[in-house]
mmCIF file of C-alpha atoms and ligand atoms in Angstrom:
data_model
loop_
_atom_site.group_PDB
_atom_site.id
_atom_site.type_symbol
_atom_site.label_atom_id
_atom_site.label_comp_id
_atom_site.label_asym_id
_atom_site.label_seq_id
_atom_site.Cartn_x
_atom_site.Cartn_y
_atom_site.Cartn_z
ATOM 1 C CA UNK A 21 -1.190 15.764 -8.363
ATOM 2 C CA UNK A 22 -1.652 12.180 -8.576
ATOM 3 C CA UNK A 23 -2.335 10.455 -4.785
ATOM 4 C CA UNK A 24 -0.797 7.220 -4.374
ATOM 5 C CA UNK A 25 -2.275 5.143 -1.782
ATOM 6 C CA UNK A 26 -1.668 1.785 -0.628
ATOM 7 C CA UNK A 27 -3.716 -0.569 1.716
ATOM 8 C CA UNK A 28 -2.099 -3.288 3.762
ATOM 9 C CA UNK A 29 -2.238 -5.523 6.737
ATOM 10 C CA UNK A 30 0.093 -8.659 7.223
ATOM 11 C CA UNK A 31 -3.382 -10.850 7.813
ATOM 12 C CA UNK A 32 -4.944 -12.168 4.870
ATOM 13 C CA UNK A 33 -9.287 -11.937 4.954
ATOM 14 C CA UNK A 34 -9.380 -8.751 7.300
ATOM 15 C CA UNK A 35 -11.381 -7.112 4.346
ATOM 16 C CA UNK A 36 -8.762 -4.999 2.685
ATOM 17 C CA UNK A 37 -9.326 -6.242 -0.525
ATOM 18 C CA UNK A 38 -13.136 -5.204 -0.441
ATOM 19 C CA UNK A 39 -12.467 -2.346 0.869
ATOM 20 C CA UNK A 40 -9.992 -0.917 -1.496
ATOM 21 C CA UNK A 41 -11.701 -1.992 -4.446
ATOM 22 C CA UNK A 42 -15.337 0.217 -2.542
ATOM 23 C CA UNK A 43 -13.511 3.346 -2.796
ATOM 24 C CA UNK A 44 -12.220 2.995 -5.911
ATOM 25 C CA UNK A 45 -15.739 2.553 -6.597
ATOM 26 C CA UNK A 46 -17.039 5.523 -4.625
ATOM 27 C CA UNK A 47 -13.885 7.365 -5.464
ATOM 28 C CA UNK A 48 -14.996 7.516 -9.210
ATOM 29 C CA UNK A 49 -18.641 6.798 -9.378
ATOM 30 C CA UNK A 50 -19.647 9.069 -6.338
ATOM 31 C CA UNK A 51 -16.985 11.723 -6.827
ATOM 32 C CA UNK A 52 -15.980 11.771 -10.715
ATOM 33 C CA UNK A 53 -12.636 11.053 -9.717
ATOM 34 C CA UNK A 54 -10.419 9.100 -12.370
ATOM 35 C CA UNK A 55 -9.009 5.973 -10.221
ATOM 36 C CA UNK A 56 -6.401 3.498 -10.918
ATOM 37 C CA UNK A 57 -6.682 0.556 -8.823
ATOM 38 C CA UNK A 58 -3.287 -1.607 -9.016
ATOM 39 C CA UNK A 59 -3.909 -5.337 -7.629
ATOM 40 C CA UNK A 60 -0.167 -6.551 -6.301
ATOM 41 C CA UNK A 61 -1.912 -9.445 -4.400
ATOM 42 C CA UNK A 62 -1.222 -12.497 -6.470
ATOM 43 C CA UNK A 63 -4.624 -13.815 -5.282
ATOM 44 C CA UNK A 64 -6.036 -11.728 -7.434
ATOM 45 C CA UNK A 65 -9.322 -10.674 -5.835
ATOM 46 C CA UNK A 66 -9.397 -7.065 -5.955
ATOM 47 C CA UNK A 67 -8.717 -8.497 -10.384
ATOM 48 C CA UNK A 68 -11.200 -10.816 -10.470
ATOM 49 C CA UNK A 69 -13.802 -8.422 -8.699
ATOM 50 C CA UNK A 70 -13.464 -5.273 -11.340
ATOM 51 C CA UNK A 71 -13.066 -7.788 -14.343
ATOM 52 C CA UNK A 72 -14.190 -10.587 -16.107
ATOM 53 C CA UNK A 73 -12.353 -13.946 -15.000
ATOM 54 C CA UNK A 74 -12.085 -15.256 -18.507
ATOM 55 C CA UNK A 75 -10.759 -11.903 -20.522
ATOM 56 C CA UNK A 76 -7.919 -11.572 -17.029
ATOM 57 C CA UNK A 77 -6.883 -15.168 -17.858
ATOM 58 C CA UNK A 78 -6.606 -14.496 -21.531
ATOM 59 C CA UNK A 79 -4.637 -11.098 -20.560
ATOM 60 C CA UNK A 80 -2.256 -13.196 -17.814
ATOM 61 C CA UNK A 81 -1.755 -14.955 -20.985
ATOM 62 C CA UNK A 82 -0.890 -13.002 -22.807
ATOM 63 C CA UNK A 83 1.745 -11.142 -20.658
ATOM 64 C CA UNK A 84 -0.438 -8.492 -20.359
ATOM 65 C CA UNK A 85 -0.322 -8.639 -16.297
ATOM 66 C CA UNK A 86 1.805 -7.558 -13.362
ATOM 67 C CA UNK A 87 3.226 -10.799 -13.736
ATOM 68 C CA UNK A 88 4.526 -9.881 -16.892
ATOM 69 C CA UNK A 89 6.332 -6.915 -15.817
ATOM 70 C CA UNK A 90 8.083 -8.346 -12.722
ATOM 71 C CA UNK A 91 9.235 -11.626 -15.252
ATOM 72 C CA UNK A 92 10.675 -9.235 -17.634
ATOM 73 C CA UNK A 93 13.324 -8.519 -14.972
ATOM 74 C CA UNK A 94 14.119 -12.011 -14.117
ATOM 75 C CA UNK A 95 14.345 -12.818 -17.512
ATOM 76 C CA UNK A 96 15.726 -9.509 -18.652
ATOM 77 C CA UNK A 97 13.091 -9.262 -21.992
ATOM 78 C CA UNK A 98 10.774 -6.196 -21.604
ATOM 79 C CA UNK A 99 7.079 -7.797 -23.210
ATOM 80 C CA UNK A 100 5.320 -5.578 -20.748
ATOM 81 C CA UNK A 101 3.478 -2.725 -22.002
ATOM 82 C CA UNK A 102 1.530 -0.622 -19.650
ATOM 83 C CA UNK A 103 -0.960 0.677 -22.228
ATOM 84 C CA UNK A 104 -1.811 -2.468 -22.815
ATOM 85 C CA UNK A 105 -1.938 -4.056 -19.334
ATOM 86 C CA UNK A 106 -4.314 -1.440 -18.136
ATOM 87 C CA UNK A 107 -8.006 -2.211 -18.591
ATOM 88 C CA UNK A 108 -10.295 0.716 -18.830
ATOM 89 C CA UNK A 109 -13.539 1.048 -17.086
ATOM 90 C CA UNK A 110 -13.434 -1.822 -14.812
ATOM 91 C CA UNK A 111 -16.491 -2.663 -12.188
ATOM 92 C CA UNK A 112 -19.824 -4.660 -12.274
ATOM 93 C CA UNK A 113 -21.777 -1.538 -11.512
ATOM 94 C CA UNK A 114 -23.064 0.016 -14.813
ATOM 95 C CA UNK A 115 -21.296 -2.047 -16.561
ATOM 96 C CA UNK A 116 -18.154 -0.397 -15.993
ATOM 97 C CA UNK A 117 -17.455 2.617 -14.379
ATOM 98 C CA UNK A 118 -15.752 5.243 -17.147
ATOM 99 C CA UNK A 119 -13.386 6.722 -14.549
ATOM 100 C CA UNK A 120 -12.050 3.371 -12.753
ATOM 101 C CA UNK A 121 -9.277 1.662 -14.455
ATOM 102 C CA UNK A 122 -7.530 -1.544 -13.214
ATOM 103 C CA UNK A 123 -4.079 -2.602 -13.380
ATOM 104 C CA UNK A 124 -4.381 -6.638 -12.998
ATOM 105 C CA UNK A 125 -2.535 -9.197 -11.063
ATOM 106 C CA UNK A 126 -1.899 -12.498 -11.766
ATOM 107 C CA UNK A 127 -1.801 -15.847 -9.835
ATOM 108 C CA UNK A 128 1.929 -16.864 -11.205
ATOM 109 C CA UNK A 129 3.608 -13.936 -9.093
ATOM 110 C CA UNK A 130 3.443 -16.336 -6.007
ATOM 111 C CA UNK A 131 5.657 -18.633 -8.221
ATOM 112 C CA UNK A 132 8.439 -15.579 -8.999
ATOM 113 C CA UNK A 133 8.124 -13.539 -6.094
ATOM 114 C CA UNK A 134 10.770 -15.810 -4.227
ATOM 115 C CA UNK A 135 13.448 -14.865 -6.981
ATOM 116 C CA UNK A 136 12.915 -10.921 -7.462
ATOM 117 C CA UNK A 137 15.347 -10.666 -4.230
ATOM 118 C CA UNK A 138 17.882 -12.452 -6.787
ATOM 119 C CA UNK A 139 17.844 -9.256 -9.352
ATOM 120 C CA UNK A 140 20.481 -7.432 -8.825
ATOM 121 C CA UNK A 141 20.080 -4.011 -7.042
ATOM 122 C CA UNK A 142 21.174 -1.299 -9.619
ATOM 123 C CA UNK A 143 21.770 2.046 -9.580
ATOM 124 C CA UNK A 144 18.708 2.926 -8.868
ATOM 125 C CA UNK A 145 17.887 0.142 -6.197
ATOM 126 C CA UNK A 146 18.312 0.917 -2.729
ATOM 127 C CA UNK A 147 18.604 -2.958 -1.140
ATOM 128 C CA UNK A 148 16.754 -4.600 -3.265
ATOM 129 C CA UNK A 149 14.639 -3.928 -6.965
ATOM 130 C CA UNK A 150 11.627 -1.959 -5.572
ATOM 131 C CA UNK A 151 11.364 0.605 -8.517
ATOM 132 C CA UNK A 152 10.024 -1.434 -11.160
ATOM 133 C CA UNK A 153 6.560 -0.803 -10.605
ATOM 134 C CA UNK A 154 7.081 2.800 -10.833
ATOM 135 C CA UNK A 155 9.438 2.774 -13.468
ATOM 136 C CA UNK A 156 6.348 1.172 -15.703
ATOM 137 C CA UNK A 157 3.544 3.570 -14.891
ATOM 138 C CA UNK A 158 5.292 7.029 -14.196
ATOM 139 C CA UNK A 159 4.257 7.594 -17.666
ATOM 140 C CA UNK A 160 0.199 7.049 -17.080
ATOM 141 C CA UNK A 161 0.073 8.587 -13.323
ATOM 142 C CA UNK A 162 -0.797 11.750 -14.472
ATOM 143 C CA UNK A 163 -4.020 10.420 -15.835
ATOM 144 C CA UNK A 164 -5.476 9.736 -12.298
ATOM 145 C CA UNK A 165 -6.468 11.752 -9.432
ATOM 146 C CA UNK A 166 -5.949 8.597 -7.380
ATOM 147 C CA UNK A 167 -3.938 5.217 -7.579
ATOM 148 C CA UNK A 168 -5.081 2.658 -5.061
ATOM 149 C CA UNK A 169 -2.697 0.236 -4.691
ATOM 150 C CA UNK A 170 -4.021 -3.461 -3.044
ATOM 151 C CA UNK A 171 -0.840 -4.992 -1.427
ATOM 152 C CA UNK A 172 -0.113 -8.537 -0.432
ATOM 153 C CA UNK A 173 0.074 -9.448 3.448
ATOM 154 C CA UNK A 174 3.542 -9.125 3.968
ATOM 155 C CA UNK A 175 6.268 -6.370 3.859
ATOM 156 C CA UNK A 176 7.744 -8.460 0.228
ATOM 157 C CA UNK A 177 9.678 -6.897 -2.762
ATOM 158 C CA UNK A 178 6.429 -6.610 -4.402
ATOM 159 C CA UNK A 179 4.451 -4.558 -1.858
ATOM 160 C CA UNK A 180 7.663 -2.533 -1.282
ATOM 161 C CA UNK A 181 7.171 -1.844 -5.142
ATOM 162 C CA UNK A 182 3.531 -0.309 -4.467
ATOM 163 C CA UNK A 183 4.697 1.520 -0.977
ATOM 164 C CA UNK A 184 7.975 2.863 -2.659
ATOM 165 C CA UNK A 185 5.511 5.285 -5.363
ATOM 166 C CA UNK A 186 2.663 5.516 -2.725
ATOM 167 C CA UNK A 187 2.249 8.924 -0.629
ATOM 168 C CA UNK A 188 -0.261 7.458 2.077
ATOM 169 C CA UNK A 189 -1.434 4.261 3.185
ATOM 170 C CA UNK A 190 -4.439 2.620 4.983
ATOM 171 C CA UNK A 191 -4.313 -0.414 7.394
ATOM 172 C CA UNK A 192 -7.271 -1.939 7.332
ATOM 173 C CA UNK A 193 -8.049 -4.569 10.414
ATOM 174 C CA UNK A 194 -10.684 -6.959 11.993
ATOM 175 C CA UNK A 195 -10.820 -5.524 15.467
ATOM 176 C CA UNK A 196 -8.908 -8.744 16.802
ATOM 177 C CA UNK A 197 -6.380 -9.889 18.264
ATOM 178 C CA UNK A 198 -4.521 -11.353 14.752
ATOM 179 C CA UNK A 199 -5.199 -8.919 12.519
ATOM 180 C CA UNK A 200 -3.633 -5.751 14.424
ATOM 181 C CA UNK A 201 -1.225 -7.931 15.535
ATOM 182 C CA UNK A 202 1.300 -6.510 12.880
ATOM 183 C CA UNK A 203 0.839 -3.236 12.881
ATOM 184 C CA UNK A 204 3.588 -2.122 14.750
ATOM 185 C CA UNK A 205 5.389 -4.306 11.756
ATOM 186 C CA UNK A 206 3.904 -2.386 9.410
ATOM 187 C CA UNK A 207 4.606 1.035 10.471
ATOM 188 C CA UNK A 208 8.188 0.496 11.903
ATOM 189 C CA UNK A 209 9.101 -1.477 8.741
ATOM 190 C CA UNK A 210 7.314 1.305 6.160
ATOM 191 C CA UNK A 211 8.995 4.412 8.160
ATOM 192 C CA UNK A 212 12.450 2.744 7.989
ATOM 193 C CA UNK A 213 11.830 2.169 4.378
ATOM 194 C CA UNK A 214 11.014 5.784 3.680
ATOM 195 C CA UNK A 215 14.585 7.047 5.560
ATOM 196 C CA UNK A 216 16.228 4.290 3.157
ATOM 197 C CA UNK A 217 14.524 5.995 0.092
ATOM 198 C CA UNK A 218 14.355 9.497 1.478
ATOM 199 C CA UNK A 219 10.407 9.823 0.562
ATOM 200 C CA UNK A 220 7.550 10.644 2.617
ATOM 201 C CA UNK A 221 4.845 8.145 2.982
ATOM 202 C CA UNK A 222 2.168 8.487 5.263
ATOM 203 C CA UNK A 223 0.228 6.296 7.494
ATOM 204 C CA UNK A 224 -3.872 7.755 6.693
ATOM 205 C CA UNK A 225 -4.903 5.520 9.790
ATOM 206 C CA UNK A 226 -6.444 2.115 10.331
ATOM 207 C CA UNK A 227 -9.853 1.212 9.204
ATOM 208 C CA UNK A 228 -11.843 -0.906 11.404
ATOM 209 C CA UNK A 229 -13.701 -3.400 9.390
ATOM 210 C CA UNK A 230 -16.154 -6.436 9.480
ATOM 211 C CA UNK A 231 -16.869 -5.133 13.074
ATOM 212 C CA UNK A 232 -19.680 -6.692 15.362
ATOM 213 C CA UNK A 233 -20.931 -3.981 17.569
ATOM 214 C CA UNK A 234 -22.034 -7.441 20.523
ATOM 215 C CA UNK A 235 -18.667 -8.465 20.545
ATOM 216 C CA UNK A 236 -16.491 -7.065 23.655
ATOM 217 C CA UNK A 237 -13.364 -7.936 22.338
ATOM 218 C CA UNK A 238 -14.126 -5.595 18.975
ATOM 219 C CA UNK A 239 -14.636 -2.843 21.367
ATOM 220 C CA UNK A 240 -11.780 -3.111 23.748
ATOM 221 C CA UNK A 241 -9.186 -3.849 20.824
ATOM 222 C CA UNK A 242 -11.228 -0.461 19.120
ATOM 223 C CA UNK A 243 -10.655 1.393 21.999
ATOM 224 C CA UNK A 244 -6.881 -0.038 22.614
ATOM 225 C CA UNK A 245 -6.304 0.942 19.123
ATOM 226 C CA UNK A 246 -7.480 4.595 19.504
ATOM 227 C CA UNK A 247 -5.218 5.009 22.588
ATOM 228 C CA UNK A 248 -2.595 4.127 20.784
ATOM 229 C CA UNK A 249 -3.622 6.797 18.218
ATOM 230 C CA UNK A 250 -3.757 9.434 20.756
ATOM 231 C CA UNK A 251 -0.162 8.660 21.686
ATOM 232 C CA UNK A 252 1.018 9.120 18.491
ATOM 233 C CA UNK A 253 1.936 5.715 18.856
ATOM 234 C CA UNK A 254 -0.167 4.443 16.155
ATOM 235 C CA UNK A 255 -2.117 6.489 13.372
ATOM 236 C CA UNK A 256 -5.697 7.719 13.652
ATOM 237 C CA UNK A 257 -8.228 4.826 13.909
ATOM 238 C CA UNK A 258 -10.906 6.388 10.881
ATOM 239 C CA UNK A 259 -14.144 6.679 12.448
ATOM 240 C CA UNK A 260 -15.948 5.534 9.931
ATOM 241 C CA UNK A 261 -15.761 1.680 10.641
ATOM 242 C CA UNK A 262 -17.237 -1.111 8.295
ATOM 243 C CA UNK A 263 -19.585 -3.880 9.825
ATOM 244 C CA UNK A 264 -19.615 -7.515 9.291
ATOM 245 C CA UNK A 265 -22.557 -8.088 7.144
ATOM 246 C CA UNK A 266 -23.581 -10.757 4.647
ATOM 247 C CA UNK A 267 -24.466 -8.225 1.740
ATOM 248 C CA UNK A 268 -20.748 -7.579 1.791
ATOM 249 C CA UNK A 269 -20.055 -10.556 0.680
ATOM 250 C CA UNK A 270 -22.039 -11.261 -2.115
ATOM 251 C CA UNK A 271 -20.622 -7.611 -3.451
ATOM 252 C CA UNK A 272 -17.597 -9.138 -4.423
ATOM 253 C CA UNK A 273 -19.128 -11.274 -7.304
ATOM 254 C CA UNK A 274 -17.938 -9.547 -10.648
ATOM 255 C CA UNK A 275 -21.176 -11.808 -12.526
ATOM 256 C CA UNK A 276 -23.625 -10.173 -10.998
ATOM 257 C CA UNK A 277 -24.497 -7.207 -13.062
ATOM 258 C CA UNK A 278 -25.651 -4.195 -11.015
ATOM 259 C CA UNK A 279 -26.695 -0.770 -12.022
ATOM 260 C CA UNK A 280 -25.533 1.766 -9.021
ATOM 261 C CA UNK A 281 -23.007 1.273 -5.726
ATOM 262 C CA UNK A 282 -26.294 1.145 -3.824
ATOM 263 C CA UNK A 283 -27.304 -1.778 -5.269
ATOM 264 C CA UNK A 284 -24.153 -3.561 -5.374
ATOM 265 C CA UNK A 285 -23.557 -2.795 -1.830
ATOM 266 C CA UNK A 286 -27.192 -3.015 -0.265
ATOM 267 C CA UNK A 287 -29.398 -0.440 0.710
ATOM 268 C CA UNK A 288 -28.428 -0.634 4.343
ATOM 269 C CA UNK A 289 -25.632 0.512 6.576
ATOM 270 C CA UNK A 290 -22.867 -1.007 4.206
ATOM 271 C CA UNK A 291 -23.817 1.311 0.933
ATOM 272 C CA UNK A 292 -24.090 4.791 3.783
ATOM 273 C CA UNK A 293 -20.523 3.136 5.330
ATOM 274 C CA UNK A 294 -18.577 2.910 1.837
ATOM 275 C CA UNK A 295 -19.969 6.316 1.174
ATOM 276 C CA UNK A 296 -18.919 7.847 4.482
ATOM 277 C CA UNK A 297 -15.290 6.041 4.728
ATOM 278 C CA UNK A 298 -14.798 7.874 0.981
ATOM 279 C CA UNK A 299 -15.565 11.206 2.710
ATOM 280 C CA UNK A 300 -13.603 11.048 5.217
ATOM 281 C CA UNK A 301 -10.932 9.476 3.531
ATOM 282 C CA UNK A 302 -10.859 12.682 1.121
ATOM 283 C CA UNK A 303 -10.835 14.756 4.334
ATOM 284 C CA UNK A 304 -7.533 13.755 5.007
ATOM 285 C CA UNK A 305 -5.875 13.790 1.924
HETATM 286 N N1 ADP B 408 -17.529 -5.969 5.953
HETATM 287 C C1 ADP B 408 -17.587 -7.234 5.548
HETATM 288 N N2 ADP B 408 -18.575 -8.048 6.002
HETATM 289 C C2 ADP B 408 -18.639 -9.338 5.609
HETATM 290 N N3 ADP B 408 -17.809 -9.918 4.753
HETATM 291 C C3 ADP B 408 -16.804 -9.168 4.261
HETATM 292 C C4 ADP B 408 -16.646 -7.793 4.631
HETATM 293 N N4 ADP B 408 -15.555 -7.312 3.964
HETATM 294 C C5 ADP B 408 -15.080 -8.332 3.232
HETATM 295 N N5 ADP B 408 -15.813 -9.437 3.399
HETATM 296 C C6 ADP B 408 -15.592 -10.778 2.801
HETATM 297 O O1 ADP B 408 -14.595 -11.441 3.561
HETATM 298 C C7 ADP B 408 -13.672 -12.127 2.722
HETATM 299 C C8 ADP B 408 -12.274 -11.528 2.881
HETATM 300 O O2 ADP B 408 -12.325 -10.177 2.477
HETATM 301 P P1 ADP B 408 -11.185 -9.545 1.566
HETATM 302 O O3 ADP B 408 -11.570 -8.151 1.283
HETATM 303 O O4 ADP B 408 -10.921 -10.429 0.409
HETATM 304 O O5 ADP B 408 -9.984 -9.600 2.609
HETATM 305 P P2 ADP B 408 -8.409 -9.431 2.420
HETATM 306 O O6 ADP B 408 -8.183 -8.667 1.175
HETATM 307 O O7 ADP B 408 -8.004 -8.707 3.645
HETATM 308 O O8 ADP B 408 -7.845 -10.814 2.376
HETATM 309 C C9 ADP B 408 -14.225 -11.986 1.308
HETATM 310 O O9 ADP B 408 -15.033 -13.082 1.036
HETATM 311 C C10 ADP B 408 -15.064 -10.712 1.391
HETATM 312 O O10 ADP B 408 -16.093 -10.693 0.435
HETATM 313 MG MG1 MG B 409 -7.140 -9.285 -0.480
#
C-alpha cells in the first residue's frame, strides 16, 4: 500500500522543504522505492529543486500545475489532467532519478488560496473542499510506494488537502524557540481534523534540523522536546537530527548537475544524516 506522508511546521525556513525533497531522494535512489513528491507550498521550492525552472514555468502555463487543479474548482472547468501534471524522473542527481516523480506547485496559488474557502462544501466536503487533491490522484497512488507531500506553513484548505489523503506526518523544526512554537497547533488542529473525517493520520515525530551542537538553547529546546515525547504529550523527537551546514545549502540548486546523493549532499555528516533519517524513517513506517 501506498504511504502518504506529509511534512509541516507553521514556520517558514526551518528546513522542511530540504528535507522532504532528501528523502524522496534517498527514498528512491538509496532504496529503489518509487516516490511521488507533491509540492503544495506555493513557493515552490521543493518544484524548483527537482525541476528545471524554465520547463515548470512553461507547465504553470500551461495549466499543467497544482494551480490548475485548485482553479478548476473556482472556476468550475476541469483543464487539469494528472497524467499530464506529473513529471517523471525529477532530481539533479543523475540526471533524474527513474523512481522519483514530482507533482509541481505553482506561485499563483498564493493569489487563489484566499477564495477556495468560498467553494461550496459538497457532499463529500466535511467544512470546507479538502478532497480535491485526492479526488485527482487516487487514480496514480497505486504507482508509488511513497507520496511525500511538502505543505505550506499554516493549517490552510490547501495543506488540509495533502493531510486529508496522508497516513503520517513529520514536523520538522529548528531547535528554537519559533519554530516549535506551533506544534501544539499542529497536532491539536491535525487530530481534530482526523475525528471530523474519521481517518487515521499519524504524527511520525519531529525532526530536529539545521542544529548547532555549541548552541545551549538547541539543546535545552532538544531535550524539552523529548520530554514532551516521553509524556505522550508530543510525538517522538527522531534521533537522527540534521546539522546546520553550508553544503546544505548549495544542495538545493537544481543547475548544478551531480552524479550520486553523495555528491549532491557532501561527503560529510550531511550525506551519512540524509541516509540515516531515511532509515529510520522506514523503521517506523
Ligand atoms: N541543514 C541545513 N543547513 C543549512 N542550510 C539549510 C539546511 N536545511 C535547509 N537549509 C537552507 O535553509 C533555507 C530554508 O530551508 P527550506 O528547506 O527551504 O525551509 P522551509 O521549507 O522550512 O521553508 C534554504 O535556503 C535551504 O537550502
Ligand atoms: Mg519550504
Amino acid at each position: 500500500m501506498t504511504k502518504i506522508i506529509s511534512t509541516i511546521n507553521l514556520k517558514g525556513g526551518v528546513g522542511k522543504t530540504q528535507m522532504t525533497v532528501a528523502l524522496a531522494e534517498f527514498l528512491s535512489l538509496s532504496h529503489n522505492k518509487k516516490v511521488l513528491v507533491i509540492d503544495l507550498d506555493p513557493q515552490t521550492n521543493a518544484t524548483v529543486s527537482l525541476m528545471d525552472e524554465t520547463a515548470w514555468r512553461t507547465k504553470d502555463q500551461n495549466g499543467e500545475t497544482l494551480l490548475q487543479l485548485f482553479k478548476d474548482k473556482l472556476d468550475k472547468t476541469s483543464r487539469f489532467n494528472i497524467a499530464n501534471a506529473v513529471v517523471k524522473k525529477v532530481s539533479n542527481v543523475g540526471g533524474g532519478i527513474g523512481n522519483l516523480d514530482l507533482l509541481p506547485s505553482s506561485l499563483g496559488l498564493i493569489e487563489i488560496q484566499d477564495s477556495l474557502p468560498l467553494i461550496p462544501a459538497g457532499r463529500f466536503y466535511v467544512t470546507s473542499p479538502v478532497t480535491i487533491l485526492r479526488d485527482a490522484i487516487s487514480g496514480i497512488l497505486d504507482q508509488y510506494d511513497f507520496v511525500l507531500i511538502d505543505c505550506p506553513p499554516n493549517l490552510g484548505i490547501i495543506t488540509l488537502n495533502g493531510i486529508y489523503i496522508s497516513n503520517y506526518y513529520l514536523i520538522p523544526s529548528i531547535p528554537d524557540i519559533l519554530s516549535t512554537y506551533g506544534i501544539p497547533q499542529i497536532l491539536g488542529r491535525i487530530s481534530n481534523f482526523k475525528k471530523e473525517i474519521g481517518t487515521d493520520i499519524e504524527p511520525l515525530g519531529i525532526v530536529i534540523s539545521m542544529y548547532r551542537a555549541q548552541s545551549k538553547l538547541h539543546n535545552s529546546v532538544i531535550q524539552d522536546l523529548k520530554v514532551k515525547a516521553s509524556q505522550n504529550e508530543y510525538p517522538r523527537v527522531f534521533k537522527t537530527v540534521i546539522p546546520l551546514t553550508v553544503r546544505t545549502a548549495e544542495a538545493a540548486d537544481f543547475s548544478v548537475s551531480v552524479n550520486t546523493l553523495r555528491q549532491k549532499y557532501g561527503y560529510g555528516r550531511v550525506y551519512e544524516d540524509y541516509e540515516i533519517l531515511t532509515k529510520e524513517l522506514l523503521s517506523y513506517v
